[in-house]
Coordinates of N, CA, C and O in Angstrom, one line a residue:
X1072 N -60.5 -37.2 -31.6 CA -60.8 -36.5 -30.2 C -59.9 -35.3 -29.5 O -58.9 -35.3 -29.6
X1073 N -60.7 -34.7 -28.9 CA -60.1 -33.8 -28.2 C -59.9 -34.1 -26.5 O -60.4 -34.6 -26.0
X1074 N -58.3 -33.9 -26.3 CA -57.7 -34.4 -25.0 C -58.7 -33.5 -23.9 O -58.4 -32.3 -24.2
X1075 N -59.6 -34.0 -23.2 CA -59.8 -33.0 -22.1 C -59.5 -33.7 -20.7 O -59.4 -34.7 -20.4
X1076 N -58.7 -32.6 -19.9 CA -58.4 -33.2 -18.8 C -59.2 -32.9 -17.5 O -59.7 -31.5 -17.3
X1077 N -59.4 -33.6 -16.8 CA -60.0 -33.5 -15.5 C -59.2 -32.8 -14.6 O -57.8 -32.9 -14.1
X1078 N -59.9 -31.6 -14.0 CA -58.8 -31.3 -13.0 C -59.7 -30.7 -11.4 O -60.7 -30.3 -11.6
X1079 N -58.8 -30.1 -10.3 CA -59.4 -29.9 -9.4 C -58.8 -28.4 -8.8 O -57.7 -28.4 -9.1
X1080 N -59.5 -27.3 -8.6 CA -59.1 -26.1 -7.9 C -59.6 -25.6 -6.7 O -60.4 -26.3 -6.2
X1081 N -58.2 -25.1 -5.5 CA -59.4 -24.9 -4.1 C -59.1 -23.1 -3.7 O -58.1 -22.5 -4.1
X1082 N -60.6 -22.5 -3.6 CA -60.3 -21.3 -3.3 C -59.7 -20.8 -2.2 O -59.2 -21.8 -1.4
X1083 N -59.6 -19.8 -2.1 CA -59.1 -19.0 -1.0 C -59.3 -19.1 -0.2 O -58.9 -19.3 1.5
X1084 N -60.8 -19.7 0.0 CA -61.6 -20.0 1.5 C -61.6 -21.6 1.5 O -62.7 -21.7 2.5
X1085 N -61.2 -22.4 1.1 CA -60.7 -23.3 1.1 C -62.1 -24.9 0.4 O -62.2 -25.7 0.7
X1086 N -62.4 -24.1 -0.6 CA -64.0 -24.8 -1.3 C -62.8 -25.6 -2.4 O -62.3 -24.6 -3.4
X1087 N -63.3 -27.0 -2.6 CA -62.5 -27.2 -4.1 C -64.0 -27.9 -5.1 O -65.1 -27.4 -5.0
X1088 N -63.3 -27.0 -6.3 CA -63.9 -27.3 -7.1 C -63.3 -27.6 -8.2 O -62.2 -27.5 -8.8
X1089 N -64.1 -28.8 -8.6 CA -63.9 -29.7 -10.0 C -64.2 -29.3 -11.2 O -65.3 -28.1 -11.6
X1090 N -63.4 -29.6 -12.9 CA -63.5 -28.9 -13.3 C -62.9 -29.4 -14.6 O -62.3 -31.0 -14.4
X1091 N -63.0 -28.9 -16.0 CA -62.1 -29.6 -17.0 C -61.1 -28.3 -17.6 O -61.2 -27.0 -17.4
X1092 N -60.2 -28.6 -18.5 CA -59.0 -28.3 -19.1 C -58.9 -28.6 -20.6 O -58.7 -29.7 -20.3
X1093 N -59.3 -27.6 -21.5 CA -58.7 -28.6 -22.8 C -57.5 -27.4 -23.5 O -57.7 -26.1 -23.6
X1094 N -56.7 -28.1 -23.6 CA -55.0 -27.3 -24.4 C -55.2 -27.3 -25.5 O -55.8 -28.6 -26.3
X1095 N -55.0 -26.0 -26.1 CA -55.3 -25.9 -27.1 C -54.0 -26.6 -28.0 O -53.2 -26.8 -27.4
X1096 N -54.2 -26.4 -29.3 CA -53.5 -26.4 -30.5 C -52.3 -25.8 -30.4 O -52.4 -24.5 -30.3
X1097 N -50.6 -25.9 -30.4 CA -50.0 -24.7 -30.6 C -50.2 -24.1 -28.9 O -50.3 -24.4 -28.3
X1098 N -48.8 -22.8 -29.2 CA -48.9 -22.2 -27.8 C -50.2 -20.5 -28.0 O -49.8 -20.0 -29.0
X1099 N -50.4 -20.8 -27.0 CA -51.4 -19.5 -27.4 C -51.9 -19.2 -25.8 O -51.5 -19.5 -24.7
X1100 N -51.9 -18.1 -25.4 CA -51.8 -16.8 -24.6 C -53.1 -16.9 -23.7 O -52.9 -15.8 -22.9
X1101 N -54.2 -17.2 -24.4 CA -55.6 -16.5 -24.0 C -56.4 -17.8 -23.8 O -55.8 -19.1 -24.4
X1102 N -56.7 -17.8 -22.5 CA -58.1 -18.7 -22.4 C -59.4 -18.6 -22.1 O -59.0 -16.8 -21.9
X1103 N -60.3 -19.1 -22.0 CA -61.9 -18.5 -22.1 C -62.1 -19.6 -20.6 O -62.1 -20.7 -20.5
X1104 N -63.0 -18.9 -19.9 CA -63.4 -19.5 -18.5 C -64.9 -19.2 -18.6 O -65.2 -18.6 -18.6
X1105 N -65.5 -20.8 -18.6 CA -67.0 -20.9 -18.6 C -67.1 -20.8 -17.4 O -67.0 -21.6 -16.3
X1106 N -68.4 -19.8 -17.3 CA -69.2 -19.9 -15.9 C -69.9 -20.1 -15.9 O -71.3 -19.8 -16.4
X1107 N -70.9 -21.3 -15.2 CA -72.1 -21.9 -15.6 C -73.1 -21.0 -15.1 O -73.0 -20.5 -14.0
X1108 N -74.2 -21.5 -14.8 CA -75.7 -20.9 -14.1 C -76.0 -21.6 -12.8 O -75.2 -22.4 -12.1
X1109 N -77.0 -20.9 -12.4 CA -77.2 -21.6 -11.2 C -77.7 -23.1 -10.8 O -78.5 -23.1 -12.1
X1110 N -77.1 -23.7 -10.0 CA -77.5 -25.1 -10.0 C -77.2 -25.9 -10.8 O -77.4 -27.1 -10.9
X1111 N -76.3 -25.3 -12.0 CA -75.9 -26.2 -12.7 C -74.7 -27.1 -12.4 O -74.0 -26.6 -11.6
X1112 N -73.5 -27.4 -13.2 CA -72.6 -28.0 -13.3 C -71.5 -28.5 -14.2 O -71.4 -27.9 -15.1
X1113 N -69.8 -28.3 -13.8 CA -69.2 -28.0 -15.0 C -69.6 -29.6 -15.8 O -69.1 -29.1 -17.3
X1114 N -70.0 -30.5 -15.4 CA -70.1 -32.1 -16.3 C -71.6 -31.4 -17.3 O -71.8 -32.4 -18.2
X1115 N -72.2 -30.2 -17.2 CA -73.5 -30.2 -17.7 C -73.2 -29.9 -19.0 O -72.0 -28.9 -19.7
X1116 N -74.4 -29.9 -20.0 CA -74.6 -29.5 -21.2 C -72.9 -29.7 -22.3 O -72.1 -29.1 -22.9
X1117 N -73.0 -30.9 -22.4 CA -72.2 -31.4 -23.2 C -71.5 -31.3 -24.2 O -70.6 -31.2 -25.1
X1118 N -72.6 -31.2 -25.0 CA -72.5 -30.8 -26.4 C -72.3 -29.4 -26.8 O -71.3 -29.3 -27.5
X1119 N -72.7 -28.5 -26.0 CA -71.9 -27.1 -25.9 C -70.5 -26.9 -26.0 O -70.0 -26.3 -26.3
X1120 N -70.3 -27.8 -24.5 CA -68.7 -27.8 -24.1 C -68.2 -28.6 -25.2 O -66.8 -28.2 -25.6
X1121 N -68.1 -29.4 -25.7 CA -67.6 -30.2 -27.2 C -67.1 -29.5 -28.1 O -66.4 -29.0 -28.5
X1122 N -68.1 -28.9 -28.8 CA -68.1 -27.6 -29.3 C -67.5 -26.6 -29.2 O -66.3 -26.0 -29.7
X1123 N -67.3 -26.1 -28.3 CA -66.4 -24.5 -27.5 C -65.6 -25.5 -27.2 O -64.7 -24.2 -28.0
X1124 N -65.4 -26.2 -26.9 CA -63.7 -26.6 -26.6 C -63.2 -26.9 -27.7 O -61.6 -26.5 -27.9
X1125 N -63.4 -27.7 -28.7 CA -63.1 -27.7 -29.8 C -62.8 -26.5 -30.5 O -62.1 -26.7 -31.2
X1126 N -63.4 -25.2 -30.7 CA -63.1 -24.2 -31.2 C -62.0 -23.6 -30.9 O -61.0 -23.7 -31.2
X1127 N -62.5 -23.4 -29.3 CA -61.1 -22.9 -28.5 C -59.5 -23.5 -28.7 O -58.9 -23.1 -29.3
X1128 N -59.7 -25.0 -29.2 CA -58.5 -25.5 -29.5 C -57.8 -25.0 -30.6 O -56.5 -25.1 -30.8
X1129 N -58.8 -25.2 -31.8 CA -58.5 -25.2 -33.1 C -58.0 -23.6 -33.3 O -57.2 -23.2 -34.3
X1130 N -58.3 -22.7 -32.6 CA -57.9 -21.3 -32.6 C -56.9 -21.0 -31.2 O -56.5 -19.6 -31.3
X1131 N -56.5 -22.0 -30.8 CA -54.9 -21.6 -29.6 C -55.9 -21.2 -28.8 O -54.9 -20.5 -27.9
X1132 N -56.9 -21.7 -28.4 CA -57.1 -20.5 -26.8 C -57.3 -21.9 -25.9 O -57.8 -22.6 -26.5
X1133 N -57.3 -21.8 -24.5 CA -57.0 -22.6 -23.6 C -58.9 -22.7 -22.9 O -59.4 -21.7 -22.7
X1134 N -59.6 -23.6 -22.9 CA -60.8 -23.7 -22.2 C -61.1 -24.3 -20.8 O -60.4 -25.2 -20.8
X1135 N -61.4 -23.3 -19.7 CA -62.1 -24.1 -18.7 C -63.2 -23.5 -18.2 O -64.0 -23.0 -18.5
X1136 N -63.9 -24.8 -17.9 CA -65.1 -24.9 -16.9 C -65.0 -25.6 -15.6 O -64.5 -26.6 -15.4
X1137 N -64.9 -24.5 -14.8 CA -65.1 -25.4 -13.6 C -66.5 -25.1 -12.7 O -67.3 -24.4 -13.0
X1138 N -67.1 -26.0 -11.5 CA -68.0 -25.8 -10.7 C -67.6 -24.2 -10.0 O -66.5 -24.7 -9.8
X1139 N -68.7 -24.2 -9.6 CA -68.5 -23.0 -9.0 C -69.4 -23.3 -7.7 O -70.2 -24.2 -7.6
X1140 N -69.5 -22.8 -6.6 CA -69.9 -23.0 -5.2 C -71.4 -23.2 -5.2 O -71.9 -23.5 -4.3
X1141 N -72.2 -22.6 -6.2 CA -73.7 -22.7 -6.4 C -74.2 -23.6 -7.7 O -75.0 -23.7 -8.0
X1142 N -73.1 -24.9 -7.4 CA -73.4 -25.9 -8.5 C -74.2 -26.8 -8.1 O -74.2 -27.0 -6.4
X1143 N -75.3 -27.5 -8.6 CA -76.6 -28.0 -8.0 C -77.2 -27.3 -7.1 O -76.8 -26.4 -6.8
X1144 N -78.5 -28.1 -6.8 CA -79.4 -26.9 -5.8 C -78.9 -27.0 -4.2 O -78.5 -26.3 -3.4
X1145 N -78.1 -28.4 -3.9 CA -77.5 -28.5 -3.0 C -76.3 -29.5 -2.8 O -76.6 -30.5 -3.7
X1146 N -75.0 -29.1 -2.3 CA -74.1 -29.5 -2.4 C -73.4 -29.7 -1.2 O -73.3 -28.5 -0.5
X1147 N -72.1 -30.6 -0.9 CA -71.0 -30.4 0.3 C -70.2 -29.5 -0.3 O -69.8 -29.2 -1.2
X1148 N -69.7 -29.3 1.1 CA -68.6 -27.7 0.4 C -67.2 -28.4 -0.1 O -66.6 -27.4 -0.3
X1149 N -67.1 -29.6 0.2 CA -65.6 -29.8 -0.6 C -64.5 -30.0 0.5 O -63.4 -30.4 0.3
X1150 N -64.8 -29.5 1.9 CA -64.1 -29.3 2.7 C -64.1 -30.5 3.5 O -63.5 -30.6 5.1
X1151 N -65.1 -31.7 3.6 CA -65.3 -32.8 4.1 C -66.0 -32.6 5.4 O -65.4 -33.1 6.4
X1152 N -66.9 -31.6 5.7 CA -67.7 -31.1 6.7 C -68.7 -31.3 6.4 O -69.0 -31.4 4.9
X1153 N -69.7 -31.2 7.4 CA -71.0 -31.5 7.0 C -71.6 -30.3 6.8 O -72.9 -30.0 6.7
X1154 N -71.1 -29.3 6.1 CA -71.8 -28.1 5.7 C -71.9 -27.8 4.5 O -71.6 -29.0 3.4
X1155 N -73.3 -27.5 4.0 CA -73.9 -27.2 2.7 C -74.1 -26.5 1.9 O -74.0 -25.4 2.8
X1156 N -73.6 -26.5 0.6 CA -73.9 -25.2 -0.1 C -74.5 -25.7 -0.9 O -75.1 -26.6 -1.5
X1157 N -74.7 -24.8 -2.3 CA -75.3 -24.7 -3.8 C -75.9 -23.8 -4.0 O -75.8 -22.6 -3.5
X1158 N -76.5 -24.2 -5.5 CA -77.5 -22.7 -5.5 C -78.7 -22.1 -5.0 O -78.7 -20.9 -5.1
X1159 N -79.1 -23.0 -3.8 CA -80.0 -22.6 -2.7 C -79.7 -22.0 -2.0 O -80.0 -21.3 -1.0
X1160 N -78.3 -22.4 -1.3 CA -77.9 -21.5 -0.1 C -76.7 -20.5 -0.7 O -75.8 -19.7 0.6
X1161 N -76.2 -20.1 -2.1 CA -75.1 -19.7 -2.1 C -75.0 -17.7 -1.7 O -76.6 -17.9 -1.9
X1162 N -74.1 -17.3 -1.4 CA -73.9 -15.9 -1.0 C -73.5 -15.5 -2.3 O -72.0 -15.6 -2.7
X1163 N -74.1 -14.9 -3.4 CA -73.7 -14.6 -4.6 C -72.1 -13.9 -5.0 O -71.2 -14.0 -5.5
X1164 N -72.1 -12.8 -3.7 CA -70.9 -12.1 -3.7 C -69.2 -13.2 -3.6 O -68.2 -12.8 -4.1
X1165 N -69.9 -14.3 -3.1 CA -68.7 -15.5 -3.1 C -67.9 -15.5 -4.5 O -67.2 -16.3 -4.1
X1166 N -68.9 -15.2 -5.2 CA -68.4 -15.9 -6.6 C -67.0 -15.4 -7.1 O -66.1 -15.9 -8.1
X1167 N -66.7 -13.8 -6.7 CA -65.4 -14.0 -6.5 C -64.2 -14.8 -6.3 O -63.4 -15.1 -7.2
X1168 N -64.6 -15.1 -5.6 CA -63.4 -16.5 -5.0 C -63.4 -17.6 -6.1 O -62.3 -17.9 -6.4
X1169 N -64.3 -18.2 -6.6 CA -64.4 -19.0 -7.9 C -63.7 -18.5 -9.0 O -62.8 -19.2 -9.7
X1170 N -63.9 -17.6 -9.1 CA -63.9 -17.1 -10.6 C -62.4 -16.9 -10.7 O -61.3 -16.9 -11.6
X1171 N -62.0 -15.7 -9.1 CA -60.5 -15.6 -8.9 C -59.3 -16.4 -9.4 O -58.4 -16.7 -9.6
X1172 N -59.8 -17.9 -8.7 CA -59.2 -19.2 -8.2 C -58.9 -19.8 -9.9 O -58.1 -20.4 -10.2
X1173 N -60.3 -19.7 -10.5 CA -59.9 -20.1 -12.0 C -58.9 -19.6 -12.5 O -58.5 -20.1 -13.7
X1174 N -58.9 -18.0 -12.6 CA -57.8 -17.2 -13.6 C -56.7 -17.4 -13.0 O -56.0 -17.6 -13.8
X1175 N -56.7 -17.6 -11.5 CA -54.9 -18.3 -11.2 C -54.7 -19.3 -11.5 O -53.3 -19.2 -11.9
X1176 N -55.8 -20.3 -11.8 CA -55.2 -21.7 -12.8 C -54.5 -21.3 -14.1 O -53.8 -21.9 -14.5
X1177 N -55.3 -20.2 -14.9 CA -55.0 -20.1 -15.9 C -53.7 -19.6 -16.3 O -52.8 -20.2 -17.0
X1178 N -53.8 -18.6 -15.2 CA -52.2 -17.8 -15.4 C -51.0 -18.8 -14.6 O -50.0 -18.8 -15.7
X1179 N -51.5 -19.9 -14.0 CA -50.4 -21.1 -13.7 C -50.1 -21.6 -14.5 O -49.1 -22.2 -14.9
X1180 N -51.0 -21.8 -15.4 CA -50.9 -23.1 -17.1 C -50.5 -22.3 -17.7 O -50.1 -22.6 -19.2
X1181 N -50.2 -20.8 -17.9 CA -49.1 -19.9 -18.9 C -49.9 -19.1 -19.7 O -49.4 -18.3 -20.8
X1182 N -51.4 -18.7 -19.0 CA -52.2 -17.9 -20.1 C -52.2 -16.5 -19.5 O -52.7 -16.7 -18.0
X1183 N -52.5 -15.1 -20.2 CA -51.9 -13.7 -19.5 C -53.3 -13.7 -19.8 O -53.8 -12.3 -19.7
X1184 N -54.0 -13.8 -20.9 CA -55.1 -12.9 -21.5 C -56.4 -13.9 -20.9 O -56.3 -14.9 -21.5
X1185 N -57.2 -13.6 -20.4 CA -58.4 -14.6 -20.1 C -60.0 -13.6 -20.4 O -60.1 -12.5 -20.8
X1186 N -60.7 -14.7 -21.0 CA -62.6 -14.4 -21.7 C -63.2 -14.8 -20.7 O -63.0 -16.5 -20.4
X1187 N -63.8 -14.3 -20.1 CA -64.9 -14.7 -18.8 C -66.3 -15.2 -20.3 O -66.7 -13.9 -20.9
X1188 N -67.0 -15.9 -20.4 CA -68.2 -16.3 -20.5 C -68.9 -16.9 -19.6 O -69.0 -18.0 -19.1
X1189 N -70.1 -16.0 -19.6 CA -71.2 -16.7 -18.5 C -72.4 -16.8 -18.8 O -73.1 -16.0 -19.7
X1190 N -72.7 -17.8 -18.7 CA -74.3 -18.5 -19.0 C -75.1 -18.3 -17.5 O -74.9 -18.9 -16.8
X1191 N -76.3 -17.4 -17.8 CA -77.4 -17.3 -16.9 C -76.8 -16.7 -16.1 O -76.3 -15.8 -15.8
X1192 N -77.0 -17.1 -14.3 CA -76.3 -16.5 -13.5 C -75.2 -16.6 -13.7 O -73.8 -15.4 -12.9
X1193 N -74.2 -17.0 -14.3 CA -73.2 -17.1 -14.7 C -72.2 -15.6 -15.4 O -71.3 -15.4 -15.0
X1194 N -73.3 -15.3 -16.1 CA -73.3 -13.8 -16.8 C -73.1 -13.1 -15.8 O -72.4 -12.0 -15.7
X1195 N -74.1 -12.8 -14.8 CA -74.3 -12.2 -13.9 C -73.2 -12.2 -12.7 O -72.5 -10.8 -12.6
X1196 N -72.4 -13.0 -12.9 CA -71.2 -13.5 -11.7 C -69.7 -12.9 -12.6 O -69.3 -12.1 -12.2
X1197 N -69.6 -13.2 -13.7 CA -68.6 -12.9 -14.3 C -68.7 -11.0 -14.6 O -67.9 -10.4 -14.7
X1198 N -69.9 -10.6 -14.8 CA -70.2 -9.0 -14.5 C -69.8 -8.4 -13.2 O -69.2 -7.6 -13.2
X1199 N -70.3 -9.0 -12.1 CA -70.1 -9.1 -11.1 C -68.1 -8.5 -10.6 O -67.7 -7.7 -9.7
X1200 N -67.9 -9.9 -10.9 CA -66.2 -10.1 -10.7 C -65.7 -9.1 -11.9 O -65.1 -8.0 -11.1
X1201 N -66.0 -8.5 -12.8 CA -65.0 -7.4 -13.4 C -65.3 -5.9 -12.7 O -64.7 -4.8 -12.6
X1202 N -66.9 -5.9 -12.5 CA -66.7 -4.9 -11.4 C -66.2 -4.8 -10.2 O -65.8 -3.7 -10.3
X1203 N -66.2 -5.4 -9.3 CA -65.8 -6.0 -8.4 C -64.0 -5.8 -8.2 O -63.2 -5.4 -7.3
X1204 N -63.4 -6.6 -9.2 CA -62.1 -6.8 -9.5 C -61.4 -6.2 -10.3 O -59.9 -5.6 -10.2
X1205 N -62.0 -5.3 -11.8 CA -61.3 -4.7 -12.5 C -59.9 -5.1 -12.8 O -58.9 -4.7 -12.9
X1206 N -59.8 -6.5 -13.1 CA -58.6 -7.5 -13.1 C -58.0 -7.1 -14.6 O -58.4 -7.4 -15.3
X1207 N -57.2 -6.6 -14.7 CA -56.6 -6.1 -16.3 C -56.3 -7.1 -17.5 O -55.7 -7.1 -18.3
X1208 N -56.4 -8.5 -16.6 CA -55.9 -9.6 -17.4 C -57.5 -10.4 -18.4 O -57.1 -10.6 -19.5
X1209 N -58.5 -9.6 -17.9 CA -59.7 -9.7 -18.4 C -59.3 -9.1 -20.1 O -59.4 -8.2 -19.6
X1210 N -59.6 -10.0 -21.0 CA -59.5 -8.8 -22.5 C -61.2 -9.1 -23.4 O -60.8 -8.6 -24.1
X1211 N -61.9 -10.0 -22.4 CA -63.0 -10.1 -23.2 C -64.0 -10.8 -22.4 O -64.0 -11.4 -20.8
X1212 N -65.4 -10.5 -22.5 CA -66.5 -11.2 -21.7 C -67.4 -11.6 -22.6 O -68.2 -10.3 -23.7
X1213 N -68.0 -12.6 -22.3 CA -69.2 -13.1 -23.1 C -70.7 -13.3 -21.9 O -70.3 -13.9 -21.2
X1214 N -71.5 -12.5 -22.2 CA -72.7 -12.5 -21.5 C -73.8 -13.4 -22.4 O -74.0 -12.8 -22.9
X1215 N -73.8 -14.4 -21.7 CA -75.0 -15.5 -22.9 C -76.0 -15.5 -22.0 O -76.0 -16.5 -21.2
X1216 N -77.1 -15.4 -22.3 CA -78.8 -15.9 -21.5 C -78.5 -15.2 -20.1 O -79.1 -16.0 -19.3
X1217 N -77.9 -13.5 -20.2 CA -78.0 -13.4 -18.4 C -79.7 -13.5 -17.9 O -80.0 -13.0 -18.7
X1218 N -79.4 -13.5 -16.8 CA -80.8 -13.2 -16.1 C -80.8 -11.6 -15.7 O -80.1 -11.1 -15.8
X1219 N -82.2 -11.4 -15.4 CA -82.4 -9.6 -14.8 C -81.5 -9.8 -13.7 O -81.4 -10.2 -12.6

């Protein structure tokens, strides 16, 4: 059984994002951050998460999967206010805050090399993040089922 840690991160603009972290066997300096698609969530696609995180673990790669502010069609913003967000309300450009926070968490845990893996709208967000931030710690990019 793979040990999966439930975790939370808080973006620069105060939004709390739930997620998971799977620590690799041995010491690895690389992390894969999975970016889900529009209105999905970190807890969806459990069969894929199990296979991908197990492969990462065997190969010394940390695995991270967090909600982004576009999770579900509508959700509360995590700040305890009556403000709503979600896939139907999200401002695409704000994905930078979510991705940057996930990268910061991976670095806090000792990972210096980051692979972004985006599915559907998550692929567009990964590409946009690279364009907007040009982060040199990103060593790989996976675009899985990107939308137009």
